[in-house]
Amino acid sequence: MQASSSADPASGLRVLRERNFRWFFLGQCASMLGDGMVAPALAFAVLGLTGHVTDLGFVLAAGTASQVLFMLAGGVIADWLPRNVLMLGSDLLRTVSQGVMATLLITGAARVWQLLVLQVVHGFAAAMFMPAVPGLIQATTTPEQRQPANALRVLALSGSLIAGPAVAGVLVVAVGPGWAIGVDAVTFAASAACLSRLRLRYKVRLDRCRFGRDLADGWREFRSRRWVWSIILAASVMNLLYAGFSVLGPAVSASSFGGAGAWAVISATFGIGCLGGSIVALCVRPRFPLRSALIVMVAFACPTLTLAAGLTVGLVAAAAFFGGLVMMLFNTLWETTLQQHIPATTLSRVSAYEWAGAVACQPLGLVLIAPIAGHLGLHATLWTAGILQVLVALFPLLIPEVRTLPSPSPPPPDPVCAAPRS
């Protein structure tokens, strides 16, 4: 990576001196921990009700589909309203939906259709929350603080990938999945309490347009920047190909590594790698962030390629560590670049298109990878997915703007939201 400067992690923590960002970050630490608990708790809850994996798939898909369906609307609304207020409302809605789910499970009154509906509500709230995040970071930090701010948020996410499932596992075994979902509801309440402490000054938008026109304006902002849509296109295909590791990996583990225990080790080292990548992102400041991010992202193919090569579980785990590390480093550099180069008035809408585009192909990969492996063979499919990941990661470097976009200048002034000066 070509870095123009570097710093120790402690210097990156200076952004926590910003009062508004500090409260936002504390809220994210709480809600991300709860999010990390949901998947295992919900899995045991649904399987405990019916015993059918298909039912679990429907419940999980309901939440994801709801997010995708409402994400673009969330981007428009986040550019209309005070972002911290919208996010606070989203957290309160998720507090209620998760609280109701926990109550149904604890009392034994839960039915699969109820959990599905509550997951739709949860997905809607997340779709309102997520597009507002980049704009809120932009409003609560100075330009030089944004990479550390994003790195700290990714650090919290990485920690939740390790701590969340562990805490959920203890609660599920000790008191049942309903209580784990209940703790998730409490974390959203804690996040809402933290967001209520933010003190931001907003100017009312007098030129608010119709919803459709604003959505179209966001699309124009998105497609007018080749460095944005080329990387999102690559990310979407990368997420599709990652199914080779996430879906076929457990099968390889069962056939070659002795079962689920080995896959648990590989998954844990991936989470540790994510944590390491967050720390690295606090220390490096590349001169050309997108170029650097894509070059290191080539290593994201290593876990898939080591599985394809039939290497030992230790080497696959090491590859998973580096895969997690480069993924979080890429995410930090990417989010920082967006926040620095996209005007605040359209940032949430562009972020909504960015998120929806990045995950658009992911469900397709999850559905198709097993039939493809049945036709080509397990290892041939893994080799194909891994090699394509390398090529796709390098594809955006063909775009001159991607190679030459410098470490950003200060963004345009935000006429909608500004942090008060003390």
Short mmCIF file of C-alpha atoms in Angstrom, two decimals:
data_model
loop_
_atom_site.label_atom_id
_atom_site.label_comp_id
_atom_site.label_asym_id
_atom_site.label_seq_id
_atom_site.Cartn_x
_atom_site.Cartn_y
_atom_site.Cartn_z
CA MET A 1 0.00 0.00 0.00
CA GLN A 2 1.30 3.46 -0.86
CA ALA A 3 0.82 5.51 2.26
CA SER A 4 1.69 9.15 2.47
CA SER A 5 1.64 9.15 6.24
CA SER A 6 1.05 6.90 9.19
CA ALA A 7 0.12 7.24 12.81
CA ASP A 8 -0.12 5.10 15.88
CA PRO A 9 -3.60 3.91 16.92
CA ALA A 10 -3.62 6.27 19.91
CA SER A 11 -3.57 9.31 17.61
CA GLY A 12 -6.61 7.92 15.85
CA LEU A 13 -8.51 7.96 19.13
CA ARG A 14 -8.39 11.76 19.25
CA VAL A 15 -11.63 11.86 17.29
CA LEU A 16 -13.34 10.65 20.48
CA ARG A 17 -12.69 14.10 21.93
CA GLU A 18 -15.48 15.31 19.64
CA ARG A 19 -18.54 15.19 21.88
CA ASN A 20 -21.11 14.44 19.20
CA PHE A 21 -19.07 11.70 17.57
CA ARG A 22 -18.29 10.17 20.95
CA TRP A 23 -21.98 9.73 21.77
CA PHE A 24 -22.70 8.33 18.30
CA PHE A 25 -19.82 5.84 18.63
CA LEU A 26 -20.95 4.66 22.05
CA GLY A 27 -24.40 4.02 20.64
CA GLN A 28 -22.93 2.06 17.75
CA CYS A 29 -20.89 -0.09 20.14
CA ALA A 30 -24.08 -1.03 21.97
CA SER A 31 -26.32 -1.72 18.97
CA MET A 32 -23.64 -3.61 17.01
CA LEU A 33 -23.08 -5.93 19.96
CA GLY A 34 -26.80 -6.68 19.92
CA ASP A 35 -26.76 -7.20 16.15
CA GLY A 36 -23.97 -9.75 16.57
CA MET A 37 -26.22 -11.72 18.92
CA VAL A 38 -29.29 -11.86 16.69
CA ALA A 39 -28.31 -14.40 14.02
CA PRO A 40 -27.48 -17.32 16.36
CA ALA A 41 -30.33 -16.46 18.75
CA LEU A 42 -32.88 -16.21 15.94
CA ALA A 43 -31.61 -19.45 14.40
CA PHE A 44 -32.17 -21.40 17.61
CA ALA A 45 -35.50 -19.66 18.17
CA VAL A 46 -36.92 -20.61 14.76
CA LEU A 47 -35.48 -24.13 14.80
CA GLY A 48 -36.90 -24.57 18.28
CA LEU A 49 -40.36 -23.68 17.00
CA THR A 50 -40.51 -25.85 13.86
CA GLY A 51 -37.21 -27.64 13.38
CA HIS A 52 -37.24 -26.67 9.70
CA VAL A 53 -34.24 -24.89 8.16
CA THR A 54 -36.54 -23.59 5.42
CA ASP A 55 -38.49 -21.58 8.00
CA LEU A 56 -35.25 -20.06 9.26
CA GLY A 57 -34.33 -19.10 5.70
CA PHE A 58 -37.65 -17.32 5.22
CA VAL A 59 -37.32 -15.39 8.49
CA LEU A 60 -33.75 -14.27 7.76
CA ALA A 61 -34.60 -13.41 4.15
CA ALA A 62 -37.54 -11.27 5.28
CA GLY A 63 -35.23 -8.91 7.17
CA THR A 64 -32.71 -8.65 4.32
CA ALA A 65 -35.38 -8.18 1.65
CA SER A 66 -37.02 -5.45 3.71
CA GLN A 67 -33.71 -3.60 3.99
CA VAL A 68 -33.11 -3.77 0.24
CA LEU A 69 -36.69 -2.75 -0.56
CA PHE A 70 -36.69 0.35 1.64
CA MET A 71 -33.00 1.35 1.43
CA LEU A 72 -33.37 3.86 -1.40
CA ALA A 73 -36.31 5.49 0.36
CA GLY A 74 -34.18 5.68 3.49
CA GLY A 75 -31.48 7.51 1.53
CA VAL A 76 -33.94 10.17 0.36
CA ILE A 77 -35.46 10.64 3.81
CA ALA A 78 -32.02 10.86 5.44
CA ASP A 79 -31.18 13.78 3.13
CA TRP A 80 -34.46 15.49 4.11
CA LEU A 81 -34.56 15.12 7.89
CA PRO A 82 -32.06 15.71 10.70
CA ARG A 83 -30.04 12.50 10.50
CA ASN A 84 -29.60 11.98 14.23
CA VAL A 85 -33.37 12.32 14.74
CA LEU A 86 -34.11 9.80 11.98
CA MET A 87 -31.57 7.37 13.43
CA LEU A 88 -32.97 7.80 16.93
CA GLY A 89 -36.45 6.97 15.65
CA SER A 90 -35.07 3.91 13.85
CA ASP A 91 -33.43 2.67 17.06
CA LEU A 92 -36.64 3.15 19.02
CA LEU A 93 -38.60 1.19 16.39
CA ARG A 94 -36.08 -1.65 16.59
CA THR A 95 -36.25 -1.54 20.38
CA VAL A 96 -39.98 -2.17 20.14
CA SER A 97 -39.80 -4.83 17.41
CA GLN A 98 -37.06 -6.80 19.14
CA GLY A 99 -38.77 -6.37 22.51
CA VAL A 100 -42.02 -7.79 21.13
CA MET A 101 -40.12 -10.69 19.57
CA ALA A 102 -38.35 -11.42 22.85
CA THR A 103 -41.64 -11.34 24.76
CA LEU A 104 -43.28 -13.75 22.31
CA LEU A 105 -40.38 -16.18 22.56
CA ILE A 106 -40.02 -16.01 26.33
CA THR A 107 -43.74 -16.54 26.93
CA GLY A 108 -43.94 -19.37 24.41
CA ALA A 109 -46.51 -17.55 22.26
CA ALA A 110 -44.27 -17.05 19.21
CA ARG A 111 -45.22 -18.27 15.74
CA VAL A 112 -43.00 -18.22 12.66
CA TRP A 113 -45.21 -15.73 10.82
CA GLN A 114 -44.95 -13.31 13.74
CA LEU A 115 -41.15 -13.51 13.70
CA LEU A 116 -41.19 -12.96 9.94
CA VAL A 117 -43.32 -9.82 10.25
CA LEU A 118 -41.11 -8.47 13.03
CA GLN A 119 -38.04 -9.08 10.88
CA VAL A 120 -39.66 -6.99 8.12
CA VAL A 121 -40.14 -4.17 10.64
CA HIS A 122 -36.54 -4.56 11.79
CA GLY A 123 -35.32 -4.42 8.18
CA PHE A 124 -37.36 -1.28 7.48
CA ALA A 125 -35.85 0.45 10.52
CA ALA A 126 -32.34 -0.56 9.46
CA ALA A 127 -33.03 0.83 5.97
CA MET A 128 -33.85 4.20 7.54
CA PHE A 129 -30.76 4.11 9.77
CA MET A 130 -27.94 2.94 7.50
CA PRO A 131 -27.97 5.63 4.76
CA ALA A 132 -27.83 8.32 7.46
CA VAL A 133 -24.61 7.01 9.02
CA PRO A 134 -22.07 8.48 6.53
CA GLY A 135 -23.73 11.89 6.71
CA LEU A 136 -23.75 11.87 10.49
CA ILE A 137 -20.05 11.01 10.60
CA GLN A 138 -19.45 13.80 8.12
CA ALA A 139 -21.36 16.23 10.36
CA THR A 140 -19.68 15.23 13.63
CA THR A 141 -16.02 15.18 12.50
CA THR A 142 -13.51 17.34 10.68
CA PRO A 143 -12.07 16.08 7.35
CA GLU A 144 -8.84 14.82 8.91
CA GLN A 145 -10.79 12.91 11.57
CA ARG A 146 -13.03 10.94 9.21
CA GLN A 147 -10.77 7.99 8.50
CA PRO A 148 -10.15 7.40 12.24
CA ALA A 149 -13.89 7.82 12.85
CA ASN A 150 -14.73 5.20 10.23
CA ALA A 151 -11.98 2.93 11.50
CA LEU A 152 -13.39 3.10 15.04
CA ARG A 153 -16.87 2.26 13.79
CA VAL A 154 -15.49 -0.69 11.84
CA LEU A 155 -13.54 -1.68 14.97
CA ALA A 156 -16.80 -1.82 16.90
CA LEU A 157 -18.34 -3.90 14.12
CA SER A 158 -15.38 -6.30 14.15
CA GLY A 159 -15.61 -6.70 17.89
CA SER A 160 -19.30 -7.45 17.63
CA LEU A 161 -18.59 -10.27 15.16
CA ILE A 162 -16.53 -11.94 17.90
CA ALA A 163 -18.34 -10.98 21.11
CA GLY A 164 -21.94 -11.03 19.84
CA PRO A 165 -22.16 -14.73 18.92
CA ALA A 166 -20.27 -15.70 22.07
CA VAL A 167 -22.66 -13.79 24.36
CA ALA A 168 -25.66 -15.11 22.41
CA GLY A 169 -24.41 -18.67 22.76
CA VAL A 170 -24.12 -18.33 26.54
CA LEU A 171 -27.60 -16.80 26.84
CA VAL A 172 -29.23 -19.35 24.53
CA VAL A 173 -27.79 -22.24 26.52
CA ALA A 174 -28.42 -20.69 29.93
CA VAL A 175 -31.85 -19.04 29.58
CA GLY A 176 -33.07 -19.42 25.98
CA PRO A 177 -32.96 -17.46 22.69
CA GLY A 178 -35.76 -15.11 23.69
CA TRP A 179 -33.57 -13.54 26.35
CA ALA A 180 -30.76 -12.99 23.84
CA ILE A 181 -33.22 -11.15 21.57
CA GLY A 182 -34.30 -9.17 24.64
CA VAL A 183 -30.73 -8.03 25.23
CA ASP A 184 -30.62 -6.92 21.58
CA ALA A 185 -33.68 -4.74 22.24
CA VAL A 186 -31.89 -3.18 25.21
CA THR A 187 -28.85 -2.36 23.04
CA PHE A 188 -31.05 -0.44 20.61
CA ALA A 189 -32.55 1.49 23.52
CA ALA A 190 -29.02 2.32 24.67
CA SER A 191 -28.11 3.51 21.17
CA ALA A 192 -31.22 5.72 21.08
CA ALA A 193 -30.25 7.20 24.44
CA CYS A 194 -26.78 8.02 23.10
CA LEU A 195 -28.17 9.59 19.93
CA SER A 196 -30.46 11.78 22.04
CA ARG A 197 -27.30 13.36 23.50
CA LEU A 198 -26.13 14.69 20.13
CA ARG A 199 -26.31 18.45 19.69
CA LEU A 200 -26.33 19.28 15.99
CA ARG A 201 -27.54 22.44 14.29
CA TYR A 202 -29.68 21.90 11.20
CA LYS A 203 -30.86 24.35 8.58
CA VAL A 204 -34.28 23.66 7.14
CA ARG A 205 -34.27 22.67 3.47
CA LEU A 206 -36.65 25.05 1.76
CA ASP A 207 -35.98 23.49 -1.65
CA ARG A 208 -37.20 20.02 -0.71
CA CYS A 209 -38.30 18.26 -3.89
CA ARG A 210 -40.69 15.48 -4.57
CA PHE A 211 -39.60 12.03 -3.50
CA GLY A 212 -39.17 10.72 -7.04
CA ARG A 213 -37.16 13.75 -8.12
CA ASP A 214 -34.85 13.47 -5.12
CA LEU A 215 -34.39 9.77 -5.78
CA ALA A 216 -33.49 10.54 -9.40
CA ASP A 217 -31.05 13.25 -8.27
CA GLY A 218 -29.34 10.69 -6.04
CA TRP A 219 -29.05 8.30 -8.98
CA ARG A 220 -27.49 11.03 -11.11
CA GLU A 221 -24.95 11.77 -8.36
CA PHE A 222 -24.18 8.06 -8.16
CA ARG A 223 -23.79 7.31 -11.87
CA SER A 224 -21.90 10.54 -12.65
CA ARG A 225 -18.88 9.32 -10.69
CA ARG A 226 -17.17 6.40 -12.41
CA TRP A 227 -15.04 5.73 -9.36
CA VAL A 228 -18.22 5.11 -7.34
CA TRP A 229 -20.21 2.84 -9.64
CA SER A 230 -17.21 0.84 -10.85
CA ILE A 231 -16.24 -0.12 -7.31
CA ILE A 232 -19.85 -0.89 -6.36
CA LEU A 233 -20.15 -3.13 -9.43
CA ALA A 234 -16.99 -4.95 -8.35
CA ALA A 235 -18.22 -5.20 -4.75
CA SER A 236 -21.53 -6.69 -5.88
CA VAL A 237 -19.78 -9.42 -7.87
CA MET A 238 -17.30 -10.01 -5.02
CA ASN A 239 -20.21 -10.56 -2.64
CA LEU A 240 -21.72 -13.02 -5.11
CA LEU A 241 -18.43 -14.95 -5.37
CA TYR A 242 -17.89 -14.93 -1.60
CA ALA A 243 -20.65 -17.55 -1.41
CA GLY A 244 -17.95 -19.98 -2.50
CA PHE A 245 -16.30 -19.55 0.89
CA SER A 246 -19.33 -18.99 3.11
CA VAL A 247 -21.51 -21.79 1.67
CA LEU A 248 -18.99 -24.38 0.44
CA GLY A 249 -16.55 -23.78 3.29
CA PRO A 250 -18.59 -25.74 5.84
CA ALA A 251 -18.87 -28.62 3.35
CA VAL A 252 -15.08 -28.74 2.94
CA SER A 253 -14.72 -28.53 6.71
CA ALA A 254 -17.04 -31.49 7.18
CA SER A 255 -15.34 -33.62 4.54
CA SER A 256 -11.68 -32.71 5.10
CA PHE A 257 -11.21 -31.02 8.48
CA GLY A 258 -13.26 -33.18 10.79
CA GLY A 259 -16.47 -31.21 11.11
CA ALA A 260 -17.98 -28.06 12.56
CA GLY A 261 -15.22 -27.40 15.08
CA ALA A 262 -12.70 -26.60 12.36
CA TRP A 263 -15.14 -24.27 10.63
CA ALA A 264 -15.74 -22.49 13.94
CA VAL A 265 -11.98 -21.89 14.21
CA ILE A 266 -11.82 -20.56 10.64
CA SER A 267 -14.80 -18.27 11.24
CA ALA A 268 -13.32 -16.98 14.49
CA THR A 269 -9.99 -16.13 12.85
CA PHE A 270 -11.87 -14.24 10.14
CA GLY A 271 -13.47 -12.14 12.90
CA ILE A 272 -10.08 -11.56 14.54
CA GLY A 273 -8.74 -10.47 11.17
CA CYS A 274 -11.59 -7.96 10.88
CA LEU A 275 -10.51 -6.56 14.25
CA GLY A 276 -6.90 -6.32 13.05
CA GLY A 277 -7.96 -4.54 9.87
CA SER A 278 -9.81 -1.94 11.92
CA ILE A 279 -6.64 -1.24 13.91
CA VAL A 280 -4.52 -1.01 10.76
CA ALA A 281 -7.00 1.51 9.36
CA LEU A 282 -6.28 3.75 12.34
CA CYS A 283 -2.58 3.78 11.44
CA VAL A 284 -2.34 4.29 7.68
CA ARG A 285 -3.21 7.25 5.46
CA PRO A 286 -2.76 6.23 1.81
CA ARG A 287 -2.04 8.98 -0.70
CA PHE A 288 -4.37 7.23 -3.17
CA PRO A 289 -6.91 5.47 -0.94
CA LEU A 290 -8.97 3.66 -3.58
CA ARG A 291 -5.93 2.34 -5.42
CA SER A 292 -4.47 1.06 -2.16
CA ALA A 293 -7.78 -0.40 -0.99
CA LEU A 294 -8.28 -2.41 -4.19
CA ILE A 295 -4.71 -3.72 -4.26
CA VAL A 296 -4.95 -5.12 -0.74
CA MET A 297 -8.46 -6.42 -1.50
CA VAL A 298 -6.86 -9.05 -3.73
CA ALA A 299 -6.05 -10.91 -0.51
CA PHE A 300 -9.80 -11.28 0.12
CA ALA A 301 -9.66 -14.21 -2.33
CA CYS A 302 -7.12 -16.08 -0.19
CA PRO A 303 -9.64 -17.96 2.02
CA THR A 304 -11.46 -19.31 -1.05
CA LEU A 305 -8.22 -20.22 -2.84
CA THR A 306 -6.77 -22.07 0.17
CA LEU A 307 -9.94 -24.13 0.41
CA ALA A 308 -9.68 -24.88 -3.30
CA ALA A 309 -6.05 -25.97 -2.91
CA GLY A 310 -6.92 -28.42 -0.13
CA LEU A 311 -4.51 -26.84 2.37
CA THR A 312 -4.55 -27.57 6.08
CA VAL A 313 -7.10 -26.02 8.43
CA GLY A 314 -4.34 -23.88 9.96
CA LEU A 315 -3.44 -22.34 6.61
CA VAL A 316 -7.09 -21.78 5.72
CA ALA A 317 -7.59 -20.07 9.08
CA ALA A 318 -4.55 -17.86 8.44
CA ALA A 319 -5.97 -16.94 5.03
CA ALA A 320 -9.32 -16.16 6.66
CA PHE A 321 -7.51 -13.83 9.08
CA PHE A 322 -6.00 -11.85 6.21
CA GLY A 323 -9.31 -11.90 4.34
CA GLY A 324 -11.06 -10.27 7.30
CA LEU A 325 -8.22 -7.79 7.74
CA VAL A 326 -8.25 -6.48 4.17
CA MET A 327 -12.06 -6.38 4.06
CA MET A 328 -12.27 -4.00 7.01
CA LEU A 329 -9.35 -1.91 5.76
CA PHE A 330 -11.06 -1.59 2.37
CA ASN A 331 -14.39 -0.66 3.98
CA THR A 332 -12.77 2.08 6.06
CA LEU A 333 -10.92 3.66 3.15
CA TRP A 334 -14.00 3.42 0.93
CA GLU A 335 -16.41 5.00 3.43
CA THR A 336 -13.94 7.79 4.17
CA THR A 337 -13.52 8.58 0.48
CA LEU A 338 -17.28 8.74 -0.03
CA GLN A 339 -17.70 11.11 2.91
CA GLN A 340 -14.94 13.38 1.66
CA HIS A 341 -15.95 13.60 -2.00
CA ILE A 342 -19.76 13.41 -2.02
CA PRO A 343 -21.69 16.59 -1.07
CA ALA A 344 -23.50 16.27 2.25
CA THR A 345 -26.83 17.18 0.65
CA THR A 346 -26.83 13.97 -1.44
CA LEU A 347 -24.53 11.70 0.59
CA SER A 348 -27.30 9.59 2.13
CA ARG A 349 -28.94 8.96 -1.25
CA VAL A 350 -25.63 7.98 -2.84
CA SER A 351 -24.90 5.74 0.17
CA ALA A 352 -28.27 4.06 -0.27
CA TYR A 353 -27.52 3.27 -3.92
CA GLU A 354 -24.04 2.15 -2.89
CA TRP A 355 -25.32 -0.26 -0.23
CA ALA A 356 -28.16 -1.65 -2.34
CA GLY A 357 -25.84 -2.16 -5.31
CA ALA A 358 -23.16 -3.86 -3.25
CA VAL A 359 -25.53 -6.52 -1.90
CA ALA A 360 -27.71 -6.90 -5.00
CA CYS A 361 -25.98 -10.07 -6.22
CA GLN A 362 -25.35 -11.63 -2.81
CA PRO A 363 -28.63 -13.61 -2.61
CA LEU A 364 -28.03 -14.89 -6.15
CA GLY A 365 -24.65 -16.27 -5.14
CA LEU A 366 -26.09 -17.99 -2.09
CA VAL A 367 -28.76 -19.67 -4.21
CA LEU A 368 -26.58 -20.70 -7.18
CA ILE A 369 -23.29 -21.78 -5.61
CA ALA A 370 -24.45 -25.22 -4.46
CA PRO A 371 -25.97 -26.24 -7.83
CA ILE A 372 -22.83 -24.98 -9.62
CA ALA A 373 -20.64 -27.03 -7.27
CA GLY A 374 -22.82 -30.04 -7.99
CA HIS A 375 -22.14 -29.61 -11.70
CA LEU A 376 -18.46 -28.55 -11.73
CA GLY A 377 -17.31 -30.20 -8.53
CA LEU A 378 -16.47 -28.65 -5.16
CA HIS A 379 -12.84 -27.74 -5.71
CA ALA A 380 -13.31 -26.60 -9.33
CA THR A 381 -16.04 -24.22 -8.16
CA LEU A 382 -13.81 -22.88 -5.39
CA TRP A 383 -10.89 -22.34 -7.79
CA THR A 384 -13.18 -20.50 -10.21
CA ALA A 385 -14.67 -18.29 -7.48
CA GLY A 386 -11.25 -17.47 -6.00
CA ILE A 387 -9.60 -16.56 -9.32
CA LEU A 388 -12.58 -14.44 -10.33
CA GLN A 389 -12.38 -12.61 -6.98
CA VAL A 390 -8.80 -11.58 -7.78
CA LEU A 391 -9.76 -10.33 -11.25
CA VAL A 392 -12.86 -8.51 -10.02
CA ALA A 393 -10.91 -6.78 -7.22
CA LEU A 394 -8.46 -5.42 -9.81
CA PHE A 395 -11.11 -4.47 -12.40
CA PRO A 396 -11.88 -0.95 -11.08
CA LEU A 397 -8.18 -0.04 -11.41
CA LEU A 398 -8.83 0.19 -15.17
CA ILE A 399 -10.74 3.42 -14.38
CA PRO A 400 -8.31 6.37 -14.24
CA GLU A 401 -10.30 8.15 -11.49
CA VAL A 402 -9.99 5.10 -9.24
CA ARG A 403 -6.20 4.99 -9.65
CA THR A 404 -5.61 8.71 -9.28
CA LEU A 405 -8.24 9.94 -6.78
CA PRO A 406 -6.10 11.50 -4.05
CA SER A 407 -6.55 11.51 -0.33
CA PRO A 408 -9.49 13.90 -0.22
CA SER A 409 -9.70 17.62 0.16
CA PRO A 410 -12.27 19.06 2.59
CA PRO A 411 -15.84 18.36 1.38
CA PRO A 412 -18.28 21.01 0.20
CA PRO A 413 -20.01 22.90 3.01
CA ASP A 414 -23.16 21.22 4.31
CA PRO A 415 -26.20 23.53 4.04
CA VAL A 416 -28.39 20.98 5.79
CA CYS A 417 -26.48 19.97 8.89
CA ALA A 418 -23.58 21.45 10.78
CA ALA A 419 -22.06 20.73 14.15
CA PRO A 420 -22.14 23.65 16.57
CA ARG A 421 -18.85 25.31 17.31
CA SER A 422 -17.88 25.68 20.90
#
